[in-house]
Amino acid sequence: MQHFSMAVIPGDGIGPEVTNEALKMIKMVEELHGGIKFYSEHFEWGCDYYLKSGRMMPENGLEILKDFDVLLFGAVGAKTVPDYISVWELILPIRQKFQQYVNLRPIKLLRGLESPLRYKNHEDLDFVVIRENTEGEYFNSGGRVHEGTPYELAMQNSVFTRFGTERILNYAFTLAEKRKKNLAVATKSNAINFTMPFWDELVKEISGNYPGVQTRLYHIDALAAYFVSRPEEFDVVVGSNLFGDILTDLGAAIVGGLGISPSGNINPERAYPSMFEPIHGSAPDIAGKGIANPIASIWSVGLMMDHLGHNHIGKLIVDSIEAVLVDGKIRTPDLGGTATTVEMGEAIISKMAQLAVGHHL
Ligand code: NAI
Ligand code: MG
């Protein structure tokens, strides 16, 4: 029997609603496989916890999490707490302190879904965005002075280290080597004239170690446009923290919306736990209605299985999601249907049980 420990942080808004469905998927994986067991512990951290305690997580929160094999995260954010607090005191410390420097986000048009890009099909929309996840523009450095006066000013520093940049680029090049050997790099070295030329130089330097990979630099603004006009060009895309964040919401939009797209916050060295979560936020506009799409959260479990070395289970999860979408009967409102979160989740989970027949997991 293989045992994994998993910390579950459902968070705010639709976070707990979609995480419930992801947990059912994990149960189903245990049942179908028979030799894997998840020992899970739940943590009710988030904005409600903040309102009671003045903190998003306990002071020793990271200490508590650090020995788990994996973390399953829902979403953070509520109207009652400023976003810069909820994000900076829960999700960003986990990503940064646990060196989850790879934020891996598949952009893949699943069968059964239509892209708003009418002329593109499934083969055209299948790439992975690798977002730097520990530094860059989301770095806790800056300040404000002369508040409330006409001289007021705010500064936020972007920080790019050689160490941080090299390790994310190496990860992206290695992944490109395993896929179609085609790496697109987001930059903006024409206007951001210190950090981005540094980034470009390191791309050039490192590309020498991966002679088989075709590398191309794109300015971020053009790259955003190409995601829409010629997505078939892309296989692996790598970007800084901010660029990767924006590109992947756009990526999600061209393959069916935020309700679909999963992510892994990965520490490749496995010195710390990696964390899996939908890319969407807490969606306060639909929270509590039971209609959030659980696909992104369930697919995140698929990425978790890949990370744990069970790629065939990861694939089976994606196949099950696709099969339900191809059937087309059960869809949440974001996909034009009327199904609830639970109906959608359960359809995928029972499809998985059907598809697993005859598979050796
Ligand atoms: P959001 O992703 O929560 O919502 C954007 C839009 O997408 C909304 O219309 C929402 O209803 C829809 N949507 C999102 N997920 C959906 C799902 N599973 N099914 C159906 N529809 C879905 O982004 P927004 O509105 O910018 O932020 C809301 C809160 O979430 C803020 O407090 C923000 O800081 C936080 N946030 C947290 C993230 C995280 O926990 N990793 C990521 C992004 C935002
Ligand atoms: Mg985002």
GROMACS .gro file of C-alpha atoms and ligand atoms in nm, residues 95 105 131 138 244-246 248-249 258 279-281, ligand 2:
model
   14
   95ARG     CA    1   0.396   2.912  -0.305
  105ARG     CA    2  -0.101   2.527  -1.628
  131ARG     CA    3   0.468   3.043  -1.487
  138TYR     CA    4   0.486   3.929  -0.719
  244GLY     CA    5   0.217   3.382  -1.672
  245ASP     CA    6  -0.077   3.480  -1.453
  246ILE     CA    7  -0.240   3.693  -1.719
  248THR     CA    8  -0.325   3.164  -1.828
  249ASP     CA    9  -0.655   3.339  -1.761
  258LEU     CA   10  -1.207   2.961  -1.578
  279ILE     CA   11  -0.664   2.866  -1.148
  280HIS     CA   12  -0.987   3.049  -1.075
  281GLY     CA   13  -1.057   3.248  -0.760
  363MG      MG   14  -0.478   3.444  -1.192
   0.00000   0.00000   0.00000
